[in-house]
Amino acid sequence: GQNIDQPTEMTATEGAIVQINCTYQTSGFNGLFWYQQHAGEAPTFLSYNVLDGLEEKGRFSSFLSRSKGYSYLLLKELQMKDSASYLCAVRDGDYKLSFGAGTTVTVRA
Amino acid sequence: IAGITQAPTSQILAAGRRMTLRCTQDMRHNAMYWYRQDLGLGLRLIHYSNTAGTTGKGEVPDGYSVSRANTDDFPLTLASAVPSQTSVYFCASSDYAESPLHFGNGTRLTVT
């Protein structure tokens, strides 16, 4: 199977920046996704990286280094509504999507 | 509103009973997936289907079966439920292999 690691929990203050790291080892690679999941809800798509570099989308940015098997999700200008679980997911050579266990981010006032 | 519909929303089931979780999408997506989500383990792929008429096994397929008779429907069947199958089950779909997954709202299943 795939091996996808991300921190279990992170806490940050409203207005601050938080970086969630994700490392992976997969058989083949066809893209890395970040999803947001609020408690009791379905995951929703945030970002997609398939080439090395930074993808920016509003307050959220995602970075990928394929050679290092590494990605991060950067959340800027944190808001209380950003308190959620953030899931790193990697699509392997067979196009199956495997998820990390998720990082729970708590935003404090 | 286009999307994925899962039914039931929640279910309590006696061990040994048969149960089918329903999933229907109206986006004409080619690929569909079933995941289970357990605390501390994240989302784990049970079965998937890249196109109507084909299915494949994911990471945790034992005890589950699926069928994909048409593009829209992808039911998940537990032939004889066991307590370890207590989980939240998410159905998802994607337009093509490279596109992001869209998730249904999930089915919370408790096997007693």
CSV table of C-alpha atoms in Angstrom, one decimal:
chain,number,residue,atom,x,y,z
A,1,GLY,CA,0.0,0.0,0.0
A,2,GLN,CA,0.9,3.6,0.1
A,3,ASN,CA,2.6,5.5,2.9
A,4,ILE,CA,1.4,9.0,3.5
A,5,ASP,CA,2.4,10.9,6.7
A,6,GLN,CA,1.2,14.2,8.1
A,7,PRO,CA,1.1,15.6,11.6
A,8,THR,CA,-1.9,14.7,13.7
A,9,GLU,CA,-2.7,18.1,15.1
A,10,MET,CA,-1.7,21.8,14.8
A,11,THR,CA,-2.9,24.9,16.6
A,12,ALA,CA,-2.6,28.5,15.4
A,13,THR,CA,-4.0,31.9,16.2
A,14,GLU,CA,-6.5,33.7,14.1
A,15,GLY,CA,-4.7,35.8,11.4
A,16,ALA,CA,-1.6,33.7,11.5
A,17,ILE,CA,-0.1,31.3,9.0
A,18,VAL,CA,0.1,27.5,9.3
A,19,GLN,CA,2.0,25.0,7.2
A,20,ILE,CA,0.9,21.4,7.1
A,21,ASN,CA,3.5,19.0,5.8
A,22,CYS,CA,2.9,15.8,4.0
A,23,THR,CA,5.4,13.1,3.0
A,24,TYR,CA,4.6,10.2,0.8
A,25,GLN,CA,5.9,7.0,-0.7
A,26,THR,CA,3.8,5.5,-3.5
A,27,SER,CA,4.2,3.1,-6.4
A,28,GLY,CA,3.9,5.6,-9.2
A,29,PHE,CA,2.7,9.1,-8.9
A,30,ASN,CA,-0.2,10.9,-10.7
A,31,GLY,CA,-0.8,13.9,-8.5
A,32,LEU,CA,-1.3,15.1,-5.0
A,33,PHE,CA,-4.5,16.5,-3.6
A,34,TRP,CA,-5.4,18.4,-0.4
A,35,TYR,CA,-8.9,18.2,1.0
A,36,GLN,CA,-10.6,20.0,3.9
A,37,GLN,CA,-13.0,18.2,6.1
A,38,HIS,CA,-15.1,19.9,8.8
A,39,ALA,CA,-16.3,17.6,11.6
A,40,GLY,CA,-19.3,15.5,10.6
A,41,GLU,CA,-19.1,16.6,6.9
A,42,ALA,CA,-17.7,15.2,3.7
A,43,PRO,CA,-14.2,16.2,2.5
A,44,THR,CA,-14.1,19.0,0.0
A,45,PHE,CA,-11.3,19.6,-2.6
A,46,LEU,CA,-8.8,22.4,-1.9
A,47,SER,CA,-5.8,22.0,-4.3
A,48,TYR,CA,-4.0,19.7,-6.8
A,49,ASN,CA,-0.3,19.5,-7.6
A,50,VAL,CA,1.1,17.2,-10.3
A,51,LEU,CA,4.3,19.2,-11.2
A,52,ASP,CA,6.9,20.5,-8.8
A,53,GLY,CA,6.3,24.0,-7.4
A,54,LEU,CA,3.7,26.2,-5.7
A,55,GLU,CA,0.0,26.4,-6.6
A,56,GLU,CA,-1.7,29.4,-5.1
A,57,LYS,CA,-5.5,29.8,-4.6
A,58,GLY,CA,-6.5,32.7,-2.5
A,59,ARG,CA,-5.5,32.2,1.1
A,60,PHE,CA,-4.4,28.6,0.4
A,61,SER,CA,-1.2,27.5,-1.3
A,62,SER,CA,0.1,24.0,-1.9
A,63,PHE,CA,3.7,23.0,-2.8
A,64,LEU,CA,5.1,19.8,-4.3
A,65,SER,CA,8.5,18.3,-4.6
A,66,ARG,CA,8.2,14.9,-6.4
A,67,SER,CA,11.9,14.1,-5.9
A,68,LYS,CA,11.6,14.4,-2.1
A,69,GLY,CA,8.1,12.9,-1.9
A,70,TYR,CA,7.0,16.0,-0.1
A,71,SER,CA,4.2,18.5,-0.1
A,72,TYR,CA,2.8,21.2,2.1
A,73,LEU,CA,-0.4,23.1,2.4
A,74,LEU,CA,-0.1,26.8,3.5
A,75,LEU,CA,-3.0,28.5,5.1
A,76,LYS,CA,-2.6,32.2,5.4
A,77,GLU,CA,-4.7,34.8,7.3
A,78,LEU,CA,-6.3,32.1,9.4
A,79,GLN,CA,-10.0,32.4,10.2
A,80,MET,CA,-12.0,30.6,12.8
A,81,LYS,CA,-13.8,28.8,10.0
A,82,ASP,CA,-10.5,27.2,8.9
A,83,SER,CA,-10.7,24.9,12.0
A,84,ALA,CA,-11.0,21.5,10.3
A,85,SER,CA,-9.1,18.4,9.3
A,86,TYR,CA,-6.8,18.7,6.3
A,87,LEU,CA,-6.2,15.5,4.3
A,88,CYS,CA,-3.2,14.9,2.0
A,89,ALA,CA,-4.0,12.4,-0.7
A,90,VAL,CA,-1.8,10.9,-3.4
A,91,ARG,CA,-2.9,9.3,-6.7
A,92,ASP,CA,-0.6,6.3,-7.5
A,93,GLY,CA,0.4,4.8,-10.8
A,94,ASP,CA,-2.9,2.9,-11.1
A,95,TYR,CA,-4.8,6.2,-10.5
A,96,LYS,CA,-6.1,5.1,-7.1
A,97,LEU,CA,-6.3,7.9,-4.5
A,98,SER,CA,-4.8,7.1,-1.0
A,99,PHE,CA,-5.3,9.4,1.9
A,100,GLY,CA,-3.2,10.3,4.9
A,101,ALA,CA,-4.8,10.2,8.3
A,102,GLY,CA,-5.4,13.9,8.3
A,103,THR,CA,-4.2,16.9,10.3
A,104,THR,CA,-6.6,18.6,12.7
A,105,VAL,CA,-6.1,22.3,12.7
A,106,THR,CA,-7.5,24.4,15.5
A,107,VAL,CA,-7.7,28.1,15.1
A,108,ARG,CA,-7.8,30.1,18.4
A,109,ALA,CA,-9.0,33.7,18.8
B,1,ILE,CA,-28.4,20.3,-7.5
B,2,ALA,CA,-25.9,18.0,-9.1
B,3,GLY,CA,-23.9,15.8,-6.9
B,4,ILE,CA,-23.7,12.5,-5.1
B,5,THR,CA,-26.5,11.0,-3.0
B,6,GLN,CA,-25.9,8.4,-0.4
B,7,ALA,CA,-28.5,6.4,1.5
B,8,PRO,CA,-29.2,5.8,4.2
B,9,THR,CA,-27.6,8.7,6.2
B,10,SER,CA,-27.2,6.4,9.2
B,11,GLN,CA,-28.0,2.8,10.1
B,12,ILE,CA,-27.7,0.5,13.1
B,13,LEU,CA,-27.3,-3.1,12.0
B,14,ALA,CA,-27.2,-6.4,13.8
B,15,ALA,CA,-24.1,-8.5,13.2
B,16,GLY,CA,-24.6,-11.1,10.6
B,17,ARG,CA,-27.2,-9.1,8.6
B,18,ARG,CA,-26.8,-8.1,5.0
B,19,MET,CA,-26.7,-4.4,4.1
B,20,THR,CA,-26.5,-2.4,0.9
B,21,LEU,CA,-25.3,1.2,1.0
B,22,ARG,CA,-26.6,3.1,-2.0
B,23,CYS,CA,-24.7,5.7,-4.0
B,24,THR,CA,-26.0,7.7,-7.0
B,25,GLN,CA,-24.3,10.5,-8.9
B,26,ASP,CA,-25.8,12.7,-11.6
B,27,MET,CA,-22.6,14.3,-12.9
B,28,ARG,CA,-22.0,11.5,-15.4
B,29,HIS,CA,-18.6,10.9,-13.9
B,30,ASN,CA,-16.7,7.9,-15.1
B,31,ALA,CA,-15.0,6.8,-11.9
B,32,MET,CA,-16.6,6.0,-8.6
B,33,TYR,CA,-15.2,5.0,-5.2
B,34,TRP,CA,-16.1,3.7,-1.8
B,35,TYR,CA,-14.0,4.8,1.2
B,36,ARG,CA,-14.4,4.1,4.9
B,37,GLN,CA,-13.3,6.6,7.5
B,38,ASP,CA,-12.2,5.6,11.0
B,39,LEU,CA,-10.7,7.8,13.7
B,40,GLY,CA,-7.0,7.9,13.5
B,41,LEU,CA,-6.9,5.9,10.2
B,42,GLY,CA,-8.2,8.4,7.7
B,43,LEU,CA,-10.0,7.4,4.6
B,44,ARG,CA,-9.3,3.9,3.3
B,45,LEU,CA,-10.3,2.8,-0.2
B,46,ILE,CA,-12.6,-0.3,-0.2
B,47,HIS,CA,-13.5,-0.7,-3.9
B,48,TYR,CA,-13.5,1.5,-7.0
B,49,SER,CA,-14.8,1.5,-10.5
B,50,ASN,CA,-13.0,3.4,-13.3
B,51,THR,CA,-16.0,3.0,-15.7
B,52,ALA,CA,-19.4,1.3,-15.9
B,53,GLY,CA,-19.0,-2.5,-16.0
B,54,THR,CA,-15.6,-2.6,-14.2
B,55,THR,CA,-14.7,-2.7,-10.6
B,56,GLY,CA,-11.4,-3.1,-8.6
B,57,LYS,CA,-10.3,-3.8,-5.1
B,58,GLY,CA,-8.9,-1.1,-2.9
B,59,GLU,CA,-6.9,-1.3,0.3
B,60,VAL,CA,-9.6,-2.9,2.5
B,61,PRO,CA,-12.0,-4.9,0.3
B,62,ASP,CA,-12.6,-8.0,2.5
B,63,GLY,CA,-16.3,-8.3,3.6
B,64,TYR,CA,-17.5,-5.9,0.9
B,65,SER,CA,-18.7,-6.2,-2.7
B,66,VAL,CA,-19.7,-3.7,-5.3
B,67,SER,CA,-21.3,-3.6,-8.7
B,68,ARG,CA,-21.4,-1.0,-11.4
B,69,ALA,CA,-24.2,-1.8,-13.8
B,70,ASN,CA,-24.5,1.8,-15.1
B,71,THR,CA,-22.7,5.1,-14.9
B,72,ASP,CA,-24.8,6.6,-12.1
B,73,ASP,CA,-25.1,3.9,-9.4
B,74,PHE,CA,-22.4,2.2,-7.3
B,75,PRO,CA,-23.9,0.2,-4.4
B,76,LEU,CA,-21.7,-1.3,-1.7
B,77,THR,CA,-22.9,-4.5,-0.1
B,78,LEU,CA,-21.9,-6.0,3.3
B,79,ALA,CA,-22.8,-9.7,2.9
B,80,SER,CA,-22.7,-10.5,6.6
B,81,ALA,CA,-21.9,-7.4,8.8
B,82,VAL,CA,-19.3,-7.6,11.6
B,83,PRO,CA,-18.7,-5.0,14.4
B,84,SER,CA,-15.3,-4.0,12.8
B,85,GLN,CA,-17.3,-2.7,9.9
B,86,THR,CA,-18.7,0.1,12.1
B,87,SER,CA,-17.5,3.2,10.3
B,88,VAL,CA,-18.5,6.2,8.2
B,89,TYR,CA,-18.7,5.3,4.6
B,90,PHE,CA,-18.1,7.8,1.8
B,91,CYS,CA,-18.9,7.4,-1.8
B,92,ALA,CA,-17.0,9.6,-4.3
B,93,SER,CA,-16.8,10.1,-8.0
B,94,SER,CA,-14.4,11.8,-10.5
B,95,ASP,CA,-14.9,12.8,-14.1
B,96,TYR,CA,-11.6,11.2,-15.3
B,97,ALA,CA,-8.6,9.7,-13.7
B,98,GLU,CA,-6.7,12.9,-13.1
B,99,SER,CA,-9.6,15.0,-11.7
B,100,PRO,CA,-10.4,15.5,-8.0
B,101,LEU,CA,-12.9,13.4,-6.2
B,102,HIS,CA,-16.3,14.7,-5.2
B,103,PHE,CA,-17.7,13.1,-2.1
B,104,GLY,CA,-21.2,12.2,-0.9
B,105,ASN,CA,-22.3,13.2,2.6
B,106,GLY,CA,-21.5,9.8,4.0
B,107,THR,CA,-23.4,6.9,5.7
B,108,ARG,CA,-22.7,6.3,9.4
B,109,LEU,CA,-23.0,2.6,10.0
B,110,THR,CA,-23.0,0.9,13.4
B,111,VAL,CA,-22.8,-2.9,13.6
B,112,THR,CA,-23.8,-4.3,17.0
